[in-house]
Structure formats: structure tokens, C-alpha cells
């Protein structure tokens, strides 16, 4: 079964958000100074401690800004190469996360908002330039609602249950290889580089529980390269997967640790109902 560009892109984004560590220390920022000599002497992460340590750091989750792009033959063929994604994420309440995400696919912008348990999508002309509630679409008797419900089902559970610790813990049994591969500076911050191989079919938890098995199998073994700072928080991530046998690389950076974000549900004339959308299409 083939999946739409929007679903594949958003699925990869959800995985990167969860695996990258979209949580923040209370006083970190992308511009903080390089770690001190004592910080550099901290205990090195191992395969046995990696998930536990990053999960522990993320239990103090706050807010973060994520920037992401796509490259590789799979991305080029799907028209996703360079497709930028920007997201503001609020995980102050892990049981009720909020996120505003914008992605650009072949020059068309799609906006997604997760707020108070509801998921909204604005797909430009497809939704008359307004947001549609995926909750409403799924509950609607309108046949067209199933189109939007199908897109949302591939992502909804992962977004609604975006507990960072659970996301990482779900990866623990799927790590097939782990290696520290150097150090790099990311936005002025010294980081350790870790390269992991992960079998997505062995992953558990909210980011994969509602994804079709054949979609996960299509990705093949994923290589994830983390840049981790002295607080055991990801500053950058590069995730390589296979889409229909061709490599797709999702590369992201994480910044604005602990800074305020503005995430709110669309209201009023920002929204379009299923009936209004159908009427507009039928003229």
C-alpha cells in the first residue's frame, strides 16, 4: 500500500519529534556557552543508559522549537526534498501536549495544530485555506470525512500521547547497534554524537502503536544520529529511513529550550466544517 506524501512526511516528523527529545531543561537555550571542564568530564552515555538518561532529562519537559528538512533519493522522488518543517511544542503537561507545526510540500503549505486533545489541519486550497478538525471529520457522516480521518489516524495517537519518556522507552528494545561517533558543536553548544541503528518494527509505544505494520516495514532499519548536550537533551538529529526502497533523511535541530511558545486552537472564521468544505467543492 502506498501512502500520501503528507502522511509519510508527517509520520517521519512525529518519529523525529519523539525520538529527538522534544523537551527542554528549564534554563537551557541554543545560545548557551560551551560546557565547562567539569561538564565535559561527565559520565558517557552507553546503550544501556542512553534511553534512561535521556528519558530522565525529558521528565522535566517544557517547550522547544524544532526545525526540520528532508533529503535523499526517497525525498526527491516524493517531492519532499528540502521540505521545511517548523514546530513549536509545549510539553509542560505530557498528558495533554500542544503543538503548532508548519510544513511546506512542493510549494504548498500545510499547518497542523494539536491542542486540548483535538487535531486540526489546514491544507491550503484543499481546506479552503482554513483549519478542519480531525475530530469532527472522524465523527461526521459526510463521506469525505473519511479522507481526512485516514490522514489523521496515521499521526493522531502519536501526537496525543507524546510523552517524551514513553517515546524513548518505546525505542529501547528496537536498538540493534549503538556507538559514540565523535563530538560536534551545534549552535555554539558542544555535543556528543551517538549513532544508533533502530528496527521500527520492534518499536513500541505511542509513536508507532497505530501505524500500519507495512508502513513501518517499508522504512527498513533506521539510522539515527543524535547530537546530545551536557544536559542529555538532543540538539540535533538525523534520521535515515527507507521509503519504497529509497533513502529518506530527516534532519532536525532543537532550540529555544524552555522559552514561551504560542500554541492555540483555531477558532471562528479560521475553521471550516465538513459540510461547508463539501459545499464549496460542489460549487
mmCIF file of C-alpha atoms in Angstrom:
data_model
loop_
_atom_site.group_PDB
_atom_site.id
_atom_site.type_symbol
_atom_site.label_atom_id
_atom_site.label_comp_id
_atom_site.label_asym_id
_atom_site.label_seq_id
_atom_site.Cartn_x
_atom_site.Cartn_y
_atom_site.Cartn_z
ATOM 1 C CA UNK A 1 0.000 0.000 0.000
ATOM 2 C CA UNK A 2 1.342 3.461 -0.905
ATOM 3 C CA UNK A 3 0.913 6.383 1.442
ATOM 4 C CA UNK A 4 0.395 10.041 0.556
ATOM 5 C CA UNK A 5 3.282 12.488 0.752
ATOM 6 C CA UNK A 6 1.569 14.323 3.590
ATOM 7 C CA UNK A 7 1.166 11.150 5.671
ATOM 8 C CA UNK A 8 4.742 9.949 5.039
ATOM 9 C CA UNK A 9 6.181 13.366 5.850
ATOM 10 C CA UNK A 10 4.087 13.841 8.953
ATOM 11 C CA UNK A 11 4.849 10.288 10.125
ATOM 12 C CA UNK A 12 8.570 10.917 9.817
ATOM 13 C CA UNK A 13 8.099 14.199 11.665
ATOM 14 C CA UNK A 14 6.267 12.528 14.529
ATOM 15 C CA UNK A 15 9.026 9.942 14.874
ATOM 16 C CA UNK A 16 11.685 12.647 14.858
ATOM 17 C CA UNK A 17 9.834 14.727 17.427
ATOM 18 C CA UNK A 18 9.506 11.771 19.800
ATOM 19 C CA UNK A 19 12.921 10.246 19.221
ATOM 20 C CA UNK A 20 14.718 13.580 19.137
ATOM 21 C CA UNK A 21 13.626 14.605 22.580
ATOM 22 C CA UNK A 22 11.195 17.493 22.277
ATOM 23 C CA UNK A 23 11.669 18.522 25.874
ATOM 24 C CA UNK A 24 13.643 21.276 27.498
ATOM 25 C CA UNK A 25 15.714 21.965 30.547
ATOM 26 C CA UNK A 26 14.309 24.910 32.466
ATOM 27 C CA UNK A 27 17.268 27.161 31.829
ATOM 28 C CA UNK A 28 18.848 25.994 28.579
ATOM 29 C CA UNK A 29 18.955 27.805 25.237
ATOM 30 C CA UNK A 30 20.503 27.395 21.822
ATOM 31 C CA UNK A 31 22.946 30.211 22.615
ATOM 32 C CA UNK A 32 24.286 28.947 25.939
ATOM 33 C CA UNK A 33 28.033 28.673 26.361
ATOM 34 C CA UNK A 34 30.003 25.512 25.750
ATOM 35 C CA UNK A 35 30.115 23.181 28.766
ATOM 36 C CA UNK A 36 32.719 23.713 31.440
ATOM 37 C CA UNK A 37 35.639 21.355 32.005
ATOM 38 C CA UNK A 38 33.723 19.578 34.753
ATOM 39 C CA UNK A 39 30.695 19.148 32.496
ATOM 40 C CA UNK A 40 32.860 17.655 29.789
ATOM 41 C CA UNK A 41 34.033 15.061 32.315
ATOM 42 C CA UNK A 42 30.500 13.724 32.836
ATOM 43 C CA UNK A 43 29.761 10.010 32.555
ATOM 44 C CA UNK A 44 29.500 8.905 28.939
ATOM 45 C CA UNK A 45 26.189 7.537 27.736
ATOM 46 C CA UNK A 46 26.047 3.852 26.830
ATOM 47 C CA UNK A 47 23.444 1.738 25.054
ATOM 48 C CA UNK A 48 22.267 0.541 28.456
ATOM 49 C CA UNK A 49 21.907 4.073 29.864
ATOM 50 C CA UNK A 50 21.029 6.104 26.754
ATOM 51 C CA UNK A 51 17.245 5.791 26.862
ATOM 52 C CA UNK A 52 17.076 6.018 30.654
ATOM 53 C CA UNK A 53 19.225 9.150 30.848
ATOM 54 C CA UNK A 54 17.506 10.969 28.001
ATOM 55 C CA UNK A 55 14.110 9.961 29.372
ATOM 56 C CA UNK A 56 15.040 11.258 32.827
ATOM 57 C CA UNK A 57 16.106 14.600 31.344
ATOM 58 C CA UNK A 58 12.832 14.798 29.451
ATOM 59 C CA UNK A 59 10.641 14.279 32.521
ATOM 60 C CA UNK A 60 11.438 17.936 33.160
ATOM 61 C CA UNK A 61 9.951 18.740 29.734
ATOM 62 C CA UNK A 62 8.975 22.281 28.936
ATOM 63 C CA UNK A 63 8.949 23.861 25.486
ATOM 64 C CA UNK A 64 11.087 23.621 22.379
ATOM 65 C CA UNK A 65 11.268 24.815 18.796
ATOM 66 C CA UNK A 66 12.033 22.217 16.121
ATOM 67 C CA UNK A 67 13.269 22.893 12.591
ATOM 68 C CA UNK A 68 13.445 20.016 10.112
ATOM 69 C CA UNK A 69 14.127 19.290 6.472
ATOM 70 C CA UNK A 70 14.280 16.265 4.152
ATOM 71 C CA UNK A 71 16.856 14.978 1.702
ATOM 72 C CA UNK A 72 17.872 11.785 -0.135
ATOM 73 C CA UNK A 73 16.619 9.936 -3.208
ATOM 74 C CA UNK A 74 13.385 8.941 -1.478
ATOM 75 C CA UNK A 75 12.658 12.546 -0.579
ATOM 76 C CA UNK A 76 13.461 13.749 -4.079
ATOM 77 C CA UNK A 77 11.201 11.193 -5.737
ATOM 78 C CA UNK A 78 8.355 12.003 -3.356
ATOM 79 C CA UNK A 79 8.805 15.738 -3.875
ATOM 80 C CA UNK A 80 9.821 16.208 -0.229
ATOM 81 C CA UNK A 81 13.470 17.211 -0.715
ATOM 82 C CA UNK A 82 14.132 20.316 1.304
ATOM 83 C CA UNK A 83 10.532 20.391 2.537
ATOM 84 C CA UNK A 84 10.911 22.581 5.628
ATOM 85 C CA UNK A 85 9.072 21.966 8.860
ATOM 86 C CA UNK A 86 8.873 24.369 11.792
ATOM 87 C CA UNK A 87 7.184 23.367 15.042
ATOM 88 C CA UNK A 88 6.595 24.886 18.456
ATOM 89 C CA UNK A 89 5.934 22.233 21.072
ATOM 90 C CA UNK A 90 4.615 22.593 24.622
ATOM 91 C CA UNK A 91 5.015 19.531 26.826
ATOM 92 C CA UNK A 92 4.572 21.161 30.213
ATOM 93 C CA UNK A 93 1.688 18.716 30.683
ATOM 94 C CA UNK A 94 2.836 15.461 28.995
ATOM 95 C CA UNK A 95 -0.689 14.053 29.241
ATOM 96 C CA UNK A 96 -2.051 16.998 27.247
ATOM 97 C CA UNK A 97 0.638 18.192 24.811
ATOM 98 C CA UNK A 98 0.213 21.114 22.437
ATOM 99 C CA UNK A 99 1.958 21.682 19.121
ATOM 100 C CA UNK A 100 1.798 24.027 16.152
ATOM 101 C CA UNK A 101 3.561 22.686 13.046
ATOM 102 C CA UNK A 102 4.017 24.161 9.573
ATOM 103 C CA UNK A 103 5.318 22.131 6.634
ATOM 104 C CA UNK A 104 5.948 23.067 3.012
ATOM 105 C CA UNK A 105 5.350 20.329 0.428
ATOM 106 C CA UNK A 106 6.242 21.225 -3.167
ATOM 107 C CA UNK A 107 5.496 24.879 -2.505
ATOM 108 C CA UNK A 108 2.200 24.217 -0.715
ATOM 109 C CA UNK A 109 1.996 24.976 2.986
ATOM 110 C CA UNK A 110 0.192 22.720 5.433
ATOM 111 C CA UNK A 111 -0.434 23.755 9.026
ATOM 112 C CA UNK A 112 -1.244 21.394 11.886
ATOM 113 C CA UNK A 113 -2.280 22.206 15.437
ATOM 114 C CA UNK A 114 -2.681 19.836 18.359
ATOM 115 C CA UNK A 115 -4.487 21.469 21.245
ATOM 116 C CA UNK A 116 -6.588 20.166 24.128
ATOM 117 C CA UNK A 117 -6.819 16.715 22.580
ATOM 118 C CA UNK A 118 -8.072 17.906 19.177
ATOM 119 C CA UNK A 119 -6.049 17.818 15.986
ATOM 120 C CA UNK A 120 -6.534 20.441 13.261
ATOM 121 C CA UNK A 121 -5.173 20.598 9.709
ATOM 122 C CA UNK A 122 -5.048 23.469 7.221
ATOM 123 C CA UNK A 123 -4.026 22.166 3.791
ATOM 124 C CA UNK A 124 -4.365 25.375 1.817
ATOM 125 C CA UNK A 125 -6.785 25.189 -1.099
ATOM 126 C CA UNK A 126 -7.811 21.654 -0.131
ATOM 127 C CA UNK A 127 -9.434 23.024 3.032
ATOM 128 C CA UNK A 128 -10.313 26.475 1.647
ATOM 129 C CA UNK A 129 -7.355 27.999 3.454
ATOM 130 C CA UNK A 130 -8.889 27.139 6.824
ATOM 131 C CA UNK A 131 -8.427 24.529 9.543
ATOM 132 C CA UNK A 132 -10.584 21.443 9.759
ATOM 133 C CA UNK A 133 -10.975 19.490 12.977
ATOM 134 C CA UNK A 134 -9.930 15.867 12.527
ATOM 135 C CA UNK A 135 -12.195 15.011 15.453
ATOM 136 C CA UNK A 136 -15.157 16.480 13.605
ATOM 137 C CA UNK A 137 -14.119 14.803 10.352
ATOM 138 C CA UNK A 138 -13.918 11.415 12.034
ATOM 139 C CA UNK A 139 -17.338 11.793 13.610
ATOM 140 C CA UNK A 140 -19.032 13.250 10.536
ATOM 141 C CA UNK A 141 -21.467 11.262 8.379
ATOM 142 C CA UNK A 142 -20.048 13.090 5.359
ATOM 143 C CA UNK A 143 -18.236 10.531 3.142
ATOM 144 C CA UNK A 144 -15.409 12.999 2.536
ATOM 145 C CA UNK A 145 -14.664 12.959 6.246
ATOM 146 C CA UNK A 146 -13.010 9.573 5.868
ATOM 147 C CA UNK A 147 -10.305 11.123 3.670
ATOM 148 C CA UNK A 148 -9.241 13.433 6.470
ATOM 149 C CA UNK A 149 -9.747 10.792 9.134
ATOM 150 C CA UNK A 150 -7.369 8.458 7.301
ATOM 151 C CA UNK A 151 -4.657 11.108 7.280
ATOM 152 C CA UNK A 152 -5.179 11.908 10.910
ATOM 153 C CA UNK A 153 -5.254 8.298 12.099
ATOM 154 C CA UNK A 154 -1.649 7.777 10.962
ATOM 155 C CA UNK A 155 -0.491 10.551 13.287
ATOM 156 C CA UNK A 156 -3.136 11.281 15.897
ATOM 157 C CA UNK A 157 -2.240 8.728 18.575
ATOM 158 C CA UNK A 158 1.455 9.565 18.439
ATOM 159 C CA UNK A 159 0.734 13.261 18.842
ATOM 160 C CA UNK A 160 -1.898 12.919 21.532
ATOM 161 C CA UNK A 161 0.285 10.584 23.613
ATOM 162 C CA UNK A 162 3.511 12.490 23.100
ATOM 163 C CA UNK A 163 5.067 11.647 26.472
ATOM 164 C CA UNK A 164 8.786 12.069 25.644
ATOM 165 C CA UNK A 165 9.909 9.467 28.148
ATOM 166 C CA UNK A 166 7.454 6.910 26.742
ATOM 167 C CA UNK A 167 8.585 7.705 23.204
ATOM 168 C CA UNK A 168 12.221 6.980 24.016
ATOM 169 C CA UNK A 169 11.432 3.960 26.140
ATOM 170 C CA UNK A 170 9.487 2.526 23.212
ATOM 171 C CA UNK A 171 12.691 2.608 21.194
ATOM 172 C CA UNK A 172 14.818 0.815 23.785
ATOM 173 C CA UNK A 173 14.122 -2.742 22.640
ATOM 174 C CA UNK A 174 14.478 -1.766 18.986
ATOM 175 C CA UNK A 175 18.108 -0.555 19.143
ATOM 176 C CA UNK A 176 20.252 -3.006 17.194
ATOM 177 C CA UNK A 177 23.509 -1.001 17.278
ATOM 178 C CA UNK A 178 24.865 1.864 19.411
ATOM 179 C CA UNK A 179 28.118 3.806 19.093
ATOM 180 C CA UNK A 180 29.556 7.145 20.173
ATOM 181 C CA UNK A 181 30.985 8.564 16.959
ATOM 182 C CA UNK A 182 32.548 11.892 17.992
ATOM 183 C CA UNK A 183 31.786 15.401 19.165
ATOM 184 C CA UNK A 184 30.331 18.402 17.329
ATOM 185 C CA UNK A 185 29.302 21.954 18.121
ATOM 186 C CA UNK A 186 25.645 22.751 17.414
ATOM 187 C CA UNK A 187 24.597 26.408 17.650
ATOM 188 C CA UNK A 188 27.571 27.116 19.894
ATOM 189 C CA UNK A 189 26.914 24.158 22.196
ATOM 190 C CA UNK A 190 29.358 21.253 22.470
ATOM 191 C CA UNK A 191 27.603 17.939 21.902
ATOM 192 C CA UNK A 192 28.463 14.255 21.853
ATOM 193 C CA UNK A 193 27.457 12.376 18.706
ATOM 194 C CA UNK A 194 25.787 8.974 19.011
ATOM 195 C CA UNK A 195 24.874 6.754 16.060
ATOM 196 C CA UNK A 196 22.100 4.195 16.568
ATOM 197 C CA UNK A 197 20.509 1.592 14.322
ATOM 198 C CA UNK A 198 16.820 1.039 15.123
ATOM 199 C CA UNK A 199 14.345 -1.553 13.848
ATOM 200 C CA UNK A 200 10.996 0.333 13.615
ATOM 201 C CA UNK A 201 9.043 -2.935 13.568
ATOM 202 C CA UNK A 202 10.304 -3.618 17.110
ATOM 203 C CA UNK A 203 9.413 -0.209 18.457
ATOM 204 C CA UNK A 204 6.575 0.113 20.941
ATOM 205 C CA UNK A 205 4.676 2.986 22.448
ATOM 206 C CA UNK A 206 2.512 5.871 21.284
ATOM 207 C CA UNK A 207 4.519 6.918 18.232
ATOM 208 C CA UNK A 208 4.011 3.619 16.413
ATOM 209 C CA UNK A 209 1.074 1.797 18.002
ATOM 210 C CA UNK A 210 -1.449 2.978 15.392
ATOM 211 C CA UNK A 211 0.877 2.930 12.381
ATOM 212 C CA UNK A 212 0.251 0.115 9.872
ATOM 213 C CA UNK A 213 2.844 -2.647 10.103
ATOM 214 C CA UNK A 214 3.564 -2.438 6.397
ATOM 215 C CA UNK A 215 4.373 1.275 6.721
ATOM 216 C CA UNK A 216 6.916 0.524 9.445
ATOM 217 C CA UNK A 217 8.339 -2.386 7.461
ATOM 218 C CA UNK A 218 8.767 -0.128 4.420
ATOM 219 C CA UNK A 219 11.085 2.108 6.447
ATOM 220 C CA UNK A 220 13.636 -0.671 6.935
ATOM 221 C CA UNK A 221 16.303 -0.333 9.615
ATOM 222 C CA UNK A 222 16.629 3.317 10.608
ATOM 223 C CA UNK A 223 19.934 5.029 11.364
ATOM 224 C CA UNK A 224 19.554 7.813 13.917
ATOM 225 C CA UNK A 225 22.423 10.178 14.648
ATOM 226 C CA UNK A 226 21.939 12.230 17.811
ATOM 227 C CA UNK A 227 23.793 15.329 18.986
ATOM 228 C CA UNK A 228 23.317 15.309 22.762
ATOM 229 C CA UNK A 229 24.329 18.181 25.039
ATOM 230 C CA UNK A 230 25.621 18.123 28.618
ATOM 231 C CA UNK A 231 22.027 18.023 29.931
ATOM 232 C CA UNK A 232 21.322 14.851 27.927
ATOM 233 C CA UNK A 233 18.985 16.742 25.591
ATOM 234 C CA UNK A 234 19.106 16.408 21.821
ATOM 235 C CA UNK A 235 20.344 19.482 19.974
ATOM 236 C CA UNK A 236 20.218 17.895 16.528
ATOM 237 C CA UNK A 237 19.111 14.680 14.902
ATOM 238 C CA UNK A 238 19.499 12.996 11.520
ATOM 239 C CA UNK A 239 17.241 10.018 10.878
ATOM 240 C CA UNK A 240 17.681 7.912 7.741
ATOM 241 C CA UNK A 241 14.883 5.566 6.711
ATOM 242 C CA UNK A 242 13.792 3.844 3.514
ATOM 243 C CA UNK A 243 10.648 4.832 1.631
ATOM 244 C CA UNK A 244 9.793 2.296 -1.070
ATOM 245 C CA UNK A 245 13.420 1.173 -1.141
ATOM 246 C CA UNK A 246 14.995 4.620 -1.399
ATOM 247 C CA UNK A 247 16.687 6.555 1.427
ATOM 248 C CA UNK A 248 14.909 9.479 3.031
ATOM 249 C CA UNK A 249 16.801 11.560 5.578
ATOM 250 C CA UNK A 250 15.002 13.712 8.139
ATOM 251 C CA UNK A 251 17.393 16.241 9.676
ATOM 252 C CA UNK A 252 16.323 18.457 12.542
ATOM 253 C CA UNK A 253 17.606 20.898 15.126
ATOM 254 C CA UNK A 254 16.126 21.716 18.529
ATOM 255 C CA UNK A 255 16.345 25.193 20.044
ATOM 256 C CA UNK A 256 14.557 27.652 22.300
ATOM 257 C CA UNK A 257 14.706 25.317 25.259
ATOM 258 C CA UNK A 258 12.263 26.468 27.937
ATOM 259 C CA UNK A 259 11.215 29.589 26.050
ATOM 260 C CA UNK A 260 7.500 30.511 25.821
ATOM 261 C CA UNK A 261 5.582 29.210 22.805
ATOM 262 C CA UNK A 262 2.237 30.361 21.454
ATOM 263 C CA UNK A 263 0.057 27.369 20.609
ATOM 264 C CA UNK A 264 -3.719 27.821 20.434
ATOM 265 C CA UNK A 265 -6.647 26.090 18.784
ATOM 266 C CA UNK A 266 -8.058 27.783 15.675
ATOM 267 C CA UNK A 267 -11.437 29.416 16.272
ATOM 268 C CA UNK A 268 -14.237 31.219 14.464
ATOM 269 C CA UNK A 269 -13.588 32.015 10.818
ATOM 270 C CA UNK A 270 -10.271 30.125 10.997
ATOM 271 C CA UNK A 271 -12.319 26.898 10.907
ATOM 272 C CA UNK A 272 -14.237 25.137 8.149
ATOM 273 C CA UNK A 273 -16.756 22.347 8.747
ATOM 274 C CA UNK A 274 -17.084 19.221 6.651
ATOM 275 C CA UNK A 275 -20.411 20.412 5.233
ATOM 276 C CA UNK A 276 -19.008 23.838 4.316
ATOM 277 C CA UNK A 277 -15.990 22.240 2.685
ATOM 278 C CA UNK A 278 -18.118 19.846 0.657
ATOM 279 C CA UNK A 279 -20.486 22.606 -0.449
ATOM 280 C CA UNK A 280 -17.554 24.697 -1.621
ATOM 281 C CA UNK A 281 -16.172 21.820 -3.684
ATOM 282 C CA UNK A 282 -19.516 21.107 -5.270
ATOM 283 C CA UNK A 283 -19.940 24.778 -6.125
#
